[in-house]
PDB file of C-alpha atoms (C1' of nucleotides) in Angstrom:
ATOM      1  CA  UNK Y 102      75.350 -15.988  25.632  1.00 93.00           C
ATOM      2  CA  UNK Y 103      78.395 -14.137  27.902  1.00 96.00           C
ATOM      3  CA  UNK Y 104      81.379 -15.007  27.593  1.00 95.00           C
ATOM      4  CA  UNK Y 105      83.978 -15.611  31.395  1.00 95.00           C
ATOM      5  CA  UNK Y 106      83.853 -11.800  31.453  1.00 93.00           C
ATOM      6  CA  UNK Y 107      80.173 -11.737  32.026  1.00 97.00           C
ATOM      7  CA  UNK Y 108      80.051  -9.648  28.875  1.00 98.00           C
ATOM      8  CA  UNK Y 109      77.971 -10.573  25.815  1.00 98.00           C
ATOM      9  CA  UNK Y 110      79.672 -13.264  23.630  1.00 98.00           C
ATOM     10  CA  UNK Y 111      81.019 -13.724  19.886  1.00 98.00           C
ATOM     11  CA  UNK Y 112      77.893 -16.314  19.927  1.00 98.00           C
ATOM     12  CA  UNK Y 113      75.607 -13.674  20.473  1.00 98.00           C
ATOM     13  CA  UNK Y 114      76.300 -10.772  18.042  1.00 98.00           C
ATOM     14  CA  UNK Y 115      77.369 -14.186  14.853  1.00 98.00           C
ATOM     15  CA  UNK Y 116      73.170 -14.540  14.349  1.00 98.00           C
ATOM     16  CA  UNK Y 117      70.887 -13.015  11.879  1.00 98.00           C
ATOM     17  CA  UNK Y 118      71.054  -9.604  12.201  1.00 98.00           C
ATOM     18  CA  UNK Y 119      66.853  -8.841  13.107  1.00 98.00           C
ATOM     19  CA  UNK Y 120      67.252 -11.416  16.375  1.00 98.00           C
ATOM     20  CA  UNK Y 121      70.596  -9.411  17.915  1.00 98.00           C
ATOM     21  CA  UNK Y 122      68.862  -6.155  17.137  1.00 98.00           C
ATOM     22  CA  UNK Y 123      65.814  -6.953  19.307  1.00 98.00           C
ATOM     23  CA  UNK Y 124      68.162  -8.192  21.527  1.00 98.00           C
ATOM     24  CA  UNK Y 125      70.340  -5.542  22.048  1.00 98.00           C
ATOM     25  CA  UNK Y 126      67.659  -3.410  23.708  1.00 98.00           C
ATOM     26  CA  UNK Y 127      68.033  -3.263  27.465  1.00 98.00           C
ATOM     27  CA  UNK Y 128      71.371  -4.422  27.618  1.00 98.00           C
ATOM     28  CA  UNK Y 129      74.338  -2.368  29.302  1.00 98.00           C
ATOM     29  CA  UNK Y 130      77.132  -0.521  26.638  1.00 98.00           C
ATOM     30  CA  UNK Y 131      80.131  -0.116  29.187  1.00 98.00           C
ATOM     31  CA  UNK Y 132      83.377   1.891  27.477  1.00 98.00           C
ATOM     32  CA  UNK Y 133      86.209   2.106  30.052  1.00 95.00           C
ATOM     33  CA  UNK Y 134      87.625   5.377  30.062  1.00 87.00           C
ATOM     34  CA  UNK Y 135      91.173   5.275  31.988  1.00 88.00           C
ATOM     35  CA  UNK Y 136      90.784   5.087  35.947  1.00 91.00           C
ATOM     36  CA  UNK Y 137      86.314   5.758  35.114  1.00 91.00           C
ATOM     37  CA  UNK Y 138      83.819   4.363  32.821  1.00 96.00           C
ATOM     38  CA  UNK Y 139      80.517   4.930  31.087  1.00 98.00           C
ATOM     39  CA  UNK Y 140      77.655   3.207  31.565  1.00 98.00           C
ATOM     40  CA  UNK Y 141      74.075   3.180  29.391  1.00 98.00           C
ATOM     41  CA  UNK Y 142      71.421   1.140  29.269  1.00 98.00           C
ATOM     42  CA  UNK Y 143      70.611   1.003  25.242  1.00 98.00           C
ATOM     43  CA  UNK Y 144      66.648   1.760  24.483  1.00 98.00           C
ATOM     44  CA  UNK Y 145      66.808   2.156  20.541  1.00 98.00           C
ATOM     45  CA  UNK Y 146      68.361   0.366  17.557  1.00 98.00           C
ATOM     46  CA  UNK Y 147      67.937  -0.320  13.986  1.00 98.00           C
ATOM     47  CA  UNK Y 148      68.649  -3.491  11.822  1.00 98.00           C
ATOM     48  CA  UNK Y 149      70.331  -2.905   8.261  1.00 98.00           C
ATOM     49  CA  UNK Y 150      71.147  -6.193   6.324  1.00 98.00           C
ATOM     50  CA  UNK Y 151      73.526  -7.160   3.808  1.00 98.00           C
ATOM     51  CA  UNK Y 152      74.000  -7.076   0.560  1.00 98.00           C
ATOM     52  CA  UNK Y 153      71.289  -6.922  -1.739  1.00 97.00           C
ATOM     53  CA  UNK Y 154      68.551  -7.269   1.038  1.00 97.00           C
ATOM     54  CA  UNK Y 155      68.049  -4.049   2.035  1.00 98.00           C
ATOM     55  CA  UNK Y 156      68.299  -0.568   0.273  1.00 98.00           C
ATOM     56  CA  UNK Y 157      68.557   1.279   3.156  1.00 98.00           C
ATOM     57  CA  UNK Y 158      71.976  -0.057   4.206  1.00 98.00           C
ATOM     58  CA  UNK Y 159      75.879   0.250   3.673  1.00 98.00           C
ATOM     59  CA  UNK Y 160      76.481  -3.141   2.746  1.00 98.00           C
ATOM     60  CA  UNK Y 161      73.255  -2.944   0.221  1.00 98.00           C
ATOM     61  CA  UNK Y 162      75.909  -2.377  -3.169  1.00 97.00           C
ATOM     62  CA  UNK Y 163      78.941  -4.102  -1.585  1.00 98.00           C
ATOM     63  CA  UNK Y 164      81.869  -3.394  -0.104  1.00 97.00           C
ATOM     64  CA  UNK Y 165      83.492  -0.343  -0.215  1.00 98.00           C
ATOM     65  CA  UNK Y 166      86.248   1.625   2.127  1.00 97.00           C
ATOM     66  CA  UNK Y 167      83.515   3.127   4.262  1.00 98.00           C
ATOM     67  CA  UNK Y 168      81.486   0.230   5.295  1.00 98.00           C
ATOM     68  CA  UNK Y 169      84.206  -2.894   5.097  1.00 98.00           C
ATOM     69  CA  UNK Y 170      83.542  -3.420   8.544  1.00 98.00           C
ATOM     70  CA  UNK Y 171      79.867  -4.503   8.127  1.00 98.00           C
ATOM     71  CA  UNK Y 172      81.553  -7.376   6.355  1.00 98.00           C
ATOM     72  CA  UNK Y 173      84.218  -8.489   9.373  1.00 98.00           C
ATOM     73  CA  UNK Y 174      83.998 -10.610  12.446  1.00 98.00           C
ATOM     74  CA  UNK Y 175      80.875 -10.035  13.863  1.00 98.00           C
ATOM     75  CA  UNK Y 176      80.795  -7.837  18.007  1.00 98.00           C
ATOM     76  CA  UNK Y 177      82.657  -5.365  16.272  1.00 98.00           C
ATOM     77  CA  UNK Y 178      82.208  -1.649  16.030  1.00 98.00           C
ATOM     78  CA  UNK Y 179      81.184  -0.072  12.697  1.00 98.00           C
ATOM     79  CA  UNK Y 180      81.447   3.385  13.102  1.00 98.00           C
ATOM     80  CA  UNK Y 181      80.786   5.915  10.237  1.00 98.00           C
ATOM     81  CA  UNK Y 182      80.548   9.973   9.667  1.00 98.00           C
ATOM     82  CA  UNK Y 183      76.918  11.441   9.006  1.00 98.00           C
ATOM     83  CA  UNK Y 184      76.063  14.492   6.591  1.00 97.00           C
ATOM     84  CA  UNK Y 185      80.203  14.747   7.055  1.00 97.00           C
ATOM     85  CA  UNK Y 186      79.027  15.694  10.452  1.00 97.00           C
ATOM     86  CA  UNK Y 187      78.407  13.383  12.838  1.00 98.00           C
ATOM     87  CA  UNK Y 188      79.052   9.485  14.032  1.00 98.00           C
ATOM     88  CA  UNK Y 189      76.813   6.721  14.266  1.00 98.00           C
ATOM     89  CA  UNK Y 190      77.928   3.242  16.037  1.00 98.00           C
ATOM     90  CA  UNK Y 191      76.769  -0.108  14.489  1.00 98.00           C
ATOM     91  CA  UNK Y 192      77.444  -3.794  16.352  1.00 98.00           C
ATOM     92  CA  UNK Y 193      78.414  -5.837  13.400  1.00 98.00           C
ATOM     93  CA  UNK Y 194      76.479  -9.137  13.324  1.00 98.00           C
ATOM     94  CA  UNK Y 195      76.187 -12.307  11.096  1.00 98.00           C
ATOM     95  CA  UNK Y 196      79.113 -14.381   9.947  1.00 98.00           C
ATOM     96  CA  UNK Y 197      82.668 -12.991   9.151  1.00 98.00           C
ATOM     97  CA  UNK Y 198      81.870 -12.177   5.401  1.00 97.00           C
ATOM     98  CA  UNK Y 199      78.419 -11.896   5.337  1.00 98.00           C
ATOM     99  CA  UNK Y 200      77.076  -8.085   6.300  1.00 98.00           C
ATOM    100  CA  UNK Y 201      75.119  -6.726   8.951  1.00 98.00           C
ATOM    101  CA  UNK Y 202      74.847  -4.067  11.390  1.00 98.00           C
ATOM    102  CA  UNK Y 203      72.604  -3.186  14.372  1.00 99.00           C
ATOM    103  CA  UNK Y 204      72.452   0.822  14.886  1.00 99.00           C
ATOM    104  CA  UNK Y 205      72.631   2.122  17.878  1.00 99.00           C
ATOM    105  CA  UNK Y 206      70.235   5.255  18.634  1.00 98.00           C
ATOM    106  CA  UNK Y 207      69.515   6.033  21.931  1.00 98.00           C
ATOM    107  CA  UNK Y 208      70.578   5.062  25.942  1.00 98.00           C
ATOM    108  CA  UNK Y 209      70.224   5.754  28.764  1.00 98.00           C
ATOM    109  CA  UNK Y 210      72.688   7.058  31.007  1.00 98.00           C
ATOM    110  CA  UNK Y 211      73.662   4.474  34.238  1.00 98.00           C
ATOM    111  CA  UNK Y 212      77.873   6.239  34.966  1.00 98.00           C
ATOM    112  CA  UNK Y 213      79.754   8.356  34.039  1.00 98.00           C
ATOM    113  CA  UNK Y 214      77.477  11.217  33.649  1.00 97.00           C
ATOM    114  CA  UNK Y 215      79.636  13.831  34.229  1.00 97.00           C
ATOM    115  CA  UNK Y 216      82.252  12.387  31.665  1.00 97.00           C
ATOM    116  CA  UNK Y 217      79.757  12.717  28.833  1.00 97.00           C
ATOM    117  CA  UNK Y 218      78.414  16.033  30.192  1.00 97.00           C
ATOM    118  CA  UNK Y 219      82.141  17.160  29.892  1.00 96.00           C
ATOM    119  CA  UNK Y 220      81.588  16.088  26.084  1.00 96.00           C
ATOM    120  CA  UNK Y 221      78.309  17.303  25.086  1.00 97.00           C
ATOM    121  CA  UNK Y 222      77.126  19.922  28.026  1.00 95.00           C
ATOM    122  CA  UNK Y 223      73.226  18.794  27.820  1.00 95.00           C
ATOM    123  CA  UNK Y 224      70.885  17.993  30.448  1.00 93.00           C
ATOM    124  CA  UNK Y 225      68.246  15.082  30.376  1.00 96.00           C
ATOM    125  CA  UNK Y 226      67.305  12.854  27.516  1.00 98.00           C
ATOM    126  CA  UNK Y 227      69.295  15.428  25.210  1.00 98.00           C
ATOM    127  CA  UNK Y 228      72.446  14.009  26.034  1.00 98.00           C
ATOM    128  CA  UNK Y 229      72.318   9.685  24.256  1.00 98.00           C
ATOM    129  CA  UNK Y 230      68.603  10.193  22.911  1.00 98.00           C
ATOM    130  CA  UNK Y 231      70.115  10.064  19.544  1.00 98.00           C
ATOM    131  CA  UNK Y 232      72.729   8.259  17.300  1.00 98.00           C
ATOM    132  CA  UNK Y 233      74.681  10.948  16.781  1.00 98.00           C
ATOM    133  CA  UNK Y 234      74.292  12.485  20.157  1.00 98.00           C
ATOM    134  CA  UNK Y 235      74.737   8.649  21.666  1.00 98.00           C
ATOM    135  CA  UNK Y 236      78.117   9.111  19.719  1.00 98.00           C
ATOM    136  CA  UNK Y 237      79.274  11.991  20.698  1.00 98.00           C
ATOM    137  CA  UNK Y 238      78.661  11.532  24.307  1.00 98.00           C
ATOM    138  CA  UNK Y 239      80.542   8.191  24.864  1.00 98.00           C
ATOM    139  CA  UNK Y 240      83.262   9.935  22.671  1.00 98.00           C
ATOM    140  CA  UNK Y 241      83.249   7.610  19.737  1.00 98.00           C
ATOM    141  CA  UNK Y 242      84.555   8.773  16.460  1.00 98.00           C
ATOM    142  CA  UNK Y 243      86.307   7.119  13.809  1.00 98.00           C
ATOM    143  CA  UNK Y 244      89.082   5.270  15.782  1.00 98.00           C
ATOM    144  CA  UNK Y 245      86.543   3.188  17.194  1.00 98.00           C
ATOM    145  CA  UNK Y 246      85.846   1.830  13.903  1.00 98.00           C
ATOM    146  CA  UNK Y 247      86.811  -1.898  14.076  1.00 98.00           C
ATOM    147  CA  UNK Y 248      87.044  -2.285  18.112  1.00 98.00           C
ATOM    148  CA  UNK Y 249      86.047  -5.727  19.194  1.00 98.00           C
ATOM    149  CA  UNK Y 250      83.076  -5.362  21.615  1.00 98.00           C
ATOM    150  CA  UNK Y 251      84.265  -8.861  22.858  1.00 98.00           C
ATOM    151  CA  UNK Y 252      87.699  -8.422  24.065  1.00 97.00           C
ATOM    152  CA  UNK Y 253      88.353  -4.404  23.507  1.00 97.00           C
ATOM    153  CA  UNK Y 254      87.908  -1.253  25.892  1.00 97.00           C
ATOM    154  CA  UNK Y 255      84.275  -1.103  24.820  1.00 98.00           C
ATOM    155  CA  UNK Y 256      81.736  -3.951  25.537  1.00 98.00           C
ATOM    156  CA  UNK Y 257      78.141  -4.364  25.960  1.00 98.00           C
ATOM    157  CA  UNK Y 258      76.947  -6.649  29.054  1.00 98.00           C
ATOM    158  CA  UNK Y 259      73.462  -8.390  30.185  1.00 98.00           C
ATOM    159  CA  UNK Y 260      71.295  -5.536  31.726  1.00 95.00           C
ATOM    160  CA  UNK Y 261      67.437  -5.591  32.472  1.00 82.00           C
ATOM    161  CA  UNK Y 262      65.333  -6.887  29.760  1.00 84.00           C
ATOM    162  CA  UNK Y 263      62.765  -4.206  28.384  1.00 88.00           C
ATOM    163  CA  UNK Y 264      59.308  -5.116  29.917  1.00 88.00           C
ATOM    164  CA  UNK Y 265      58.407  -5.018  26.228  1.00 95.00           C
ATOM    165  CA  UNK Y 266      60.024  -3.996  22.942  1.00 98.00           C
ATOM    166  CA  UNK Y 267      58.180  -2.107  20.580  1.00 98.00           C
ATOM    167  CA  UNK Y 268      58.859  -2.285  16.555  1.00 98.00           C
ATOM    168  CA  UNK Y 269      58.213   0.264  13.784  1.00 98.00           C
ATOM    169  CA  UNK Y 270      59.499   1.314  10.641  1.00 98.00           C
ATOM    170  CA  UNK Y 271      63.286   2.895  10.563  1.00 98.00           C
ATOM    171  CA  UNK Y 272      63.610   6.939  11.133  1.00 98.00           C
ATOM    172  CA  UNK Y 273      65.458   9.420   8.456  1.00 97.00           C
ATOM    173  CA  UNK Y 274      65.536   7.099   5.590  1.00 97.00           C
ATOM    174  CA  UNK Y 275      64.073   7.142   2.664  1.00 96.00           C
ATOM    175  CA  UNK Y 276      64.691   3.577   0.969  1.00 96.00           C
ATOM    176  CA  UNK Y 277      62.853   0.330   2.512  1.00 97.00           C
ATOM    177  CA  UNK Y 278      60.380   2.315   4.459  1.00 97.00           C
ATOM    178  CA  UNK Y 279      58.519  -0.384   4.504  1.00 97.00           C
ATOM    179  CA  UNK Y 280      60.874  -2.713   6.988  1.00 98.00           C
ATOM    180  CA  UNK Y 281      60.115  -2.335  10.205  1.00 98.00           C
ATOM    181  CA  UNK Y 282      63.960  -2.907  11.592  1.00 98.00           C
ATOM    182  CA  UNK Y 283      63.425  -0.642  14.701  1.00 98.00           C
ATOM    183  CA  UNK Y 284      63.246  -1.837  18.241  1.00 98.00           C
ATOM    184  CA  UNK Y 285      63.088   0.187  21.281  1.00 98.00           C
ATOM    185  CA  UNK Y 286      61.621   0.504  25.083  1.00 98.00           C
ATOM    186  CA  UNK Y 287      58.550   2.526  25.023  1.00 97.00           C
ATOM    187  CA  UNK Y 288      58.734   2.611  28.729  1.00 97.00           C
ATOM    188  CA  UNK Y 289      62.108   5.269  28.129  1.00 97.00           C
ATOM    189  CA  UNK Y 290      62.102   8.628  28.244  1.00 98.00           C
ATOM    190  CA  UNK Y 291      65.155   8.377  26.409  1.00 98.00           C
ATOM    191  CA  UNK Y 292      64.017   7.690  22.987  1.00 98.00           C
ATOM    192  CA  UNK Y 293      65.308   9.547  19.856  1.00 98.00           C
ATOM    193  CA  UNK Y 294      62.576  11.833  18.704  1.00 97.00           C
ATOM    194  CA  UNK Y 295      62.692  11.185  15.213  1.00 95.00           C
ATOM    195  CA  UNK Y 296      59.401  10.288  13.390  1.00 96.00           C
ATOM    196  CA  UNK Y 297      59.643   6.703  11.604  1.00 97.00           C
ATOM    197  CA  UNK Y 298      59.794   6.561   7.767  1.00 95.00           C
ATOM    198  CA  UNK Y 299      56.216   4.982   7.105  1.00 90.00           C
TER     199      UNK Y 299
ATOM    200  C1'  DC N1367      84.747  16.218 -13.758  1.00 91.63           C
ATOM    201  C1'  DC N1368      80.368  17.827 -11.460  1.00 91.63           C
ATOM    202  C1'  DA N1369      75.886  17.046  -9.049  1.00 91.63           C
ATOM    203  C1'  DT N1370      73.263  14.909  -5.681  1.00 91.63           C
ATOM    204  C1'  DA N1371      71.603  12.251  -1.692  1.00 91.63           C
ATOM    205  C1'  DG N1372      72.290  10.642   2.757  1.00 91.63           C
ATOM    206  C1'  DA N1373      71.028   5.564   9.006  1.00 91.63           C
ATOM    207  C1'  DT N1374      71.686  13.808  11.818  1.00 91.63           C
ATOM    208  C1'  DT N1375      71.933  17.688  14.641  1.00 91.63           C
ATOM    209  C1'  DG N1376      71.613  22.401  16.128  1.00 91.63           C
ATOM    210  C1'  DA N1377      70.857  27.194  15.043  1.00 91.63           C
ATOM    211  C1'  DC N1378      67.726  30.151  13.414  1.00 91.63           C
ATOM    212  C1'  DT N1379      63.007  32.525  11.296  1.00 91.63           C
TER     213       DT N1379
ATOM    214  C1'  DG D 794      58.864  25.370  10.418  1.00 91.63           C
ATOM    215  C1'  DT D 795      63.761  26.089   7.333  1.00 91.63           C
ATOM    216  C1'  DC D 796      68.527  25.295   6.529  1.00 91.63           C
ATOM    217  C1'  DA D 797      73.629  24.663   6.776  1.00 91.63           C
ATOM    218  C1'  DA D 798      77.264  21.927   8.462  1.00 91.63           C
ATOM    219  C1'  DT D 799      80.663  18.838   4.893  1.00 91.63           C
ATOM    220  C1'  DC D 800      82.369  13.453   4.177  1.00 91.63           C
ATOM    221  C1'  DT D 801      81.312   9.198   1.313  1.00 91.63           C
ATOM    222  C1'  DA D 802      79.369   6.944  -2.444  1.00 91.63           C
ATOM    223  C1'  DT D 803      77.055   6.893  -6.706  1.00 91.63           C
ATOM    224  C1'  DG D 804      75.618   8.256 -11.268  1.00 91.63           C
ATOM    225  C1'  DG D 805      75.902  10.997 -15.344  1.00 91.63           C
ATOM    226  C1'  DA D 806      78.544  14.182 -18.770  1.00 91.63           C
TER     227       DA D 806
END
DNA sequence: CCATAGATTGACT
DNA sequence: GTCAATCTATGGA
């Protein structure tokens, strides 16, 4: 499922939105940064479907301005503000026209440590071991909303498969508690610390 | 128009 | 443990 860049293809991210999520974990997030790049090996993500299907997501009501990305070519980046605060990054899956998003939460640093230290001057697992602080460190805001992960300056490539990938319930919502659309690596000490919802 | 909740984080008691 | 930061979407007057 790569395309001749090695990186992860527009076959991979056009399937049901629970299969790339469980997917997704282990594999490598590169954004090229100029002359350097960043690196991270992703440990945590969350599935939110489309319309209708789940409660819990953007695309449950519809379209609107905010999430109309959900909706578009699937490998894209869907990148929203938090609390008016901070970003999360989604990979946008399913067919063009029908929603769904993977969240990313948490990675592991591989490169470019010092470029996300520059960005968010934390040591450890408190640098990616959240969305928002995943966000913040590869320097993703709001003009990463609609990059193609396929062809654009950010891309996710095959890395090592998790030995295992755990499942539970998603963390900080409060609708659909009772999905269990999180995957990550148990094995990482990157993890987001967040309790799940049920 | 106004009120409220939200896929979060960090500062503070 | 509590709470404020402040943008987007929704629901009611």
């Amino acid at each position: 499922m790569t395309n001749s860049s090695g990186r992860l293809s527009r076959r991979f991210f056009a399937r049901p939105t629970l299969e790339v999520a469980q997917d997704l974990v282990g594999q490598i997030l590169v954004k090229k940064q100029g002359k350097s790049r960043i690196r991270a090996r992703i440990v945590e993500v969350e599935a939110y479907l489309g319309v209708g299907a789940d409660a819990a997501s953007h695309a449950h009501r519809g379209p609107t301005p905010r999430n109309s990305e959900m909706f578009e070519t699937p490998g894209r980046l869907y990148v929203y503000l938090i609390y008016g605060v901070h970003y999360c990054m989604n990979v946008v899956c399913e067919r063009r026209g029908e929603a769904g998003a993977v969240l990313l939460r948490a990675a592991e640093p591989i490169e470019g440590l010092s470029i996300m230290r520059q960005r968010r001057p934390r040591e450890g697992p408190e640098l990616t071991n959240g969305p928002g602080k995943l966000s913040s460190a590869l320097g993703v805001d709001l003009r990463s909303n609609g990059l193609d992960l396929v062809t654009g300056p950010m891309g996710l490539w095959p890395g090592d498969p998790a030995a295992c990938v755990e499942r539970s319930s998603r963390i900080g919502i409060r609708q659909a508690t009772e999905f269990r659309y999180r995957f990550f690596d148990p094995d990482s000490h990157y993890v987001s610390q967040g309790k799940p919802s049920s």
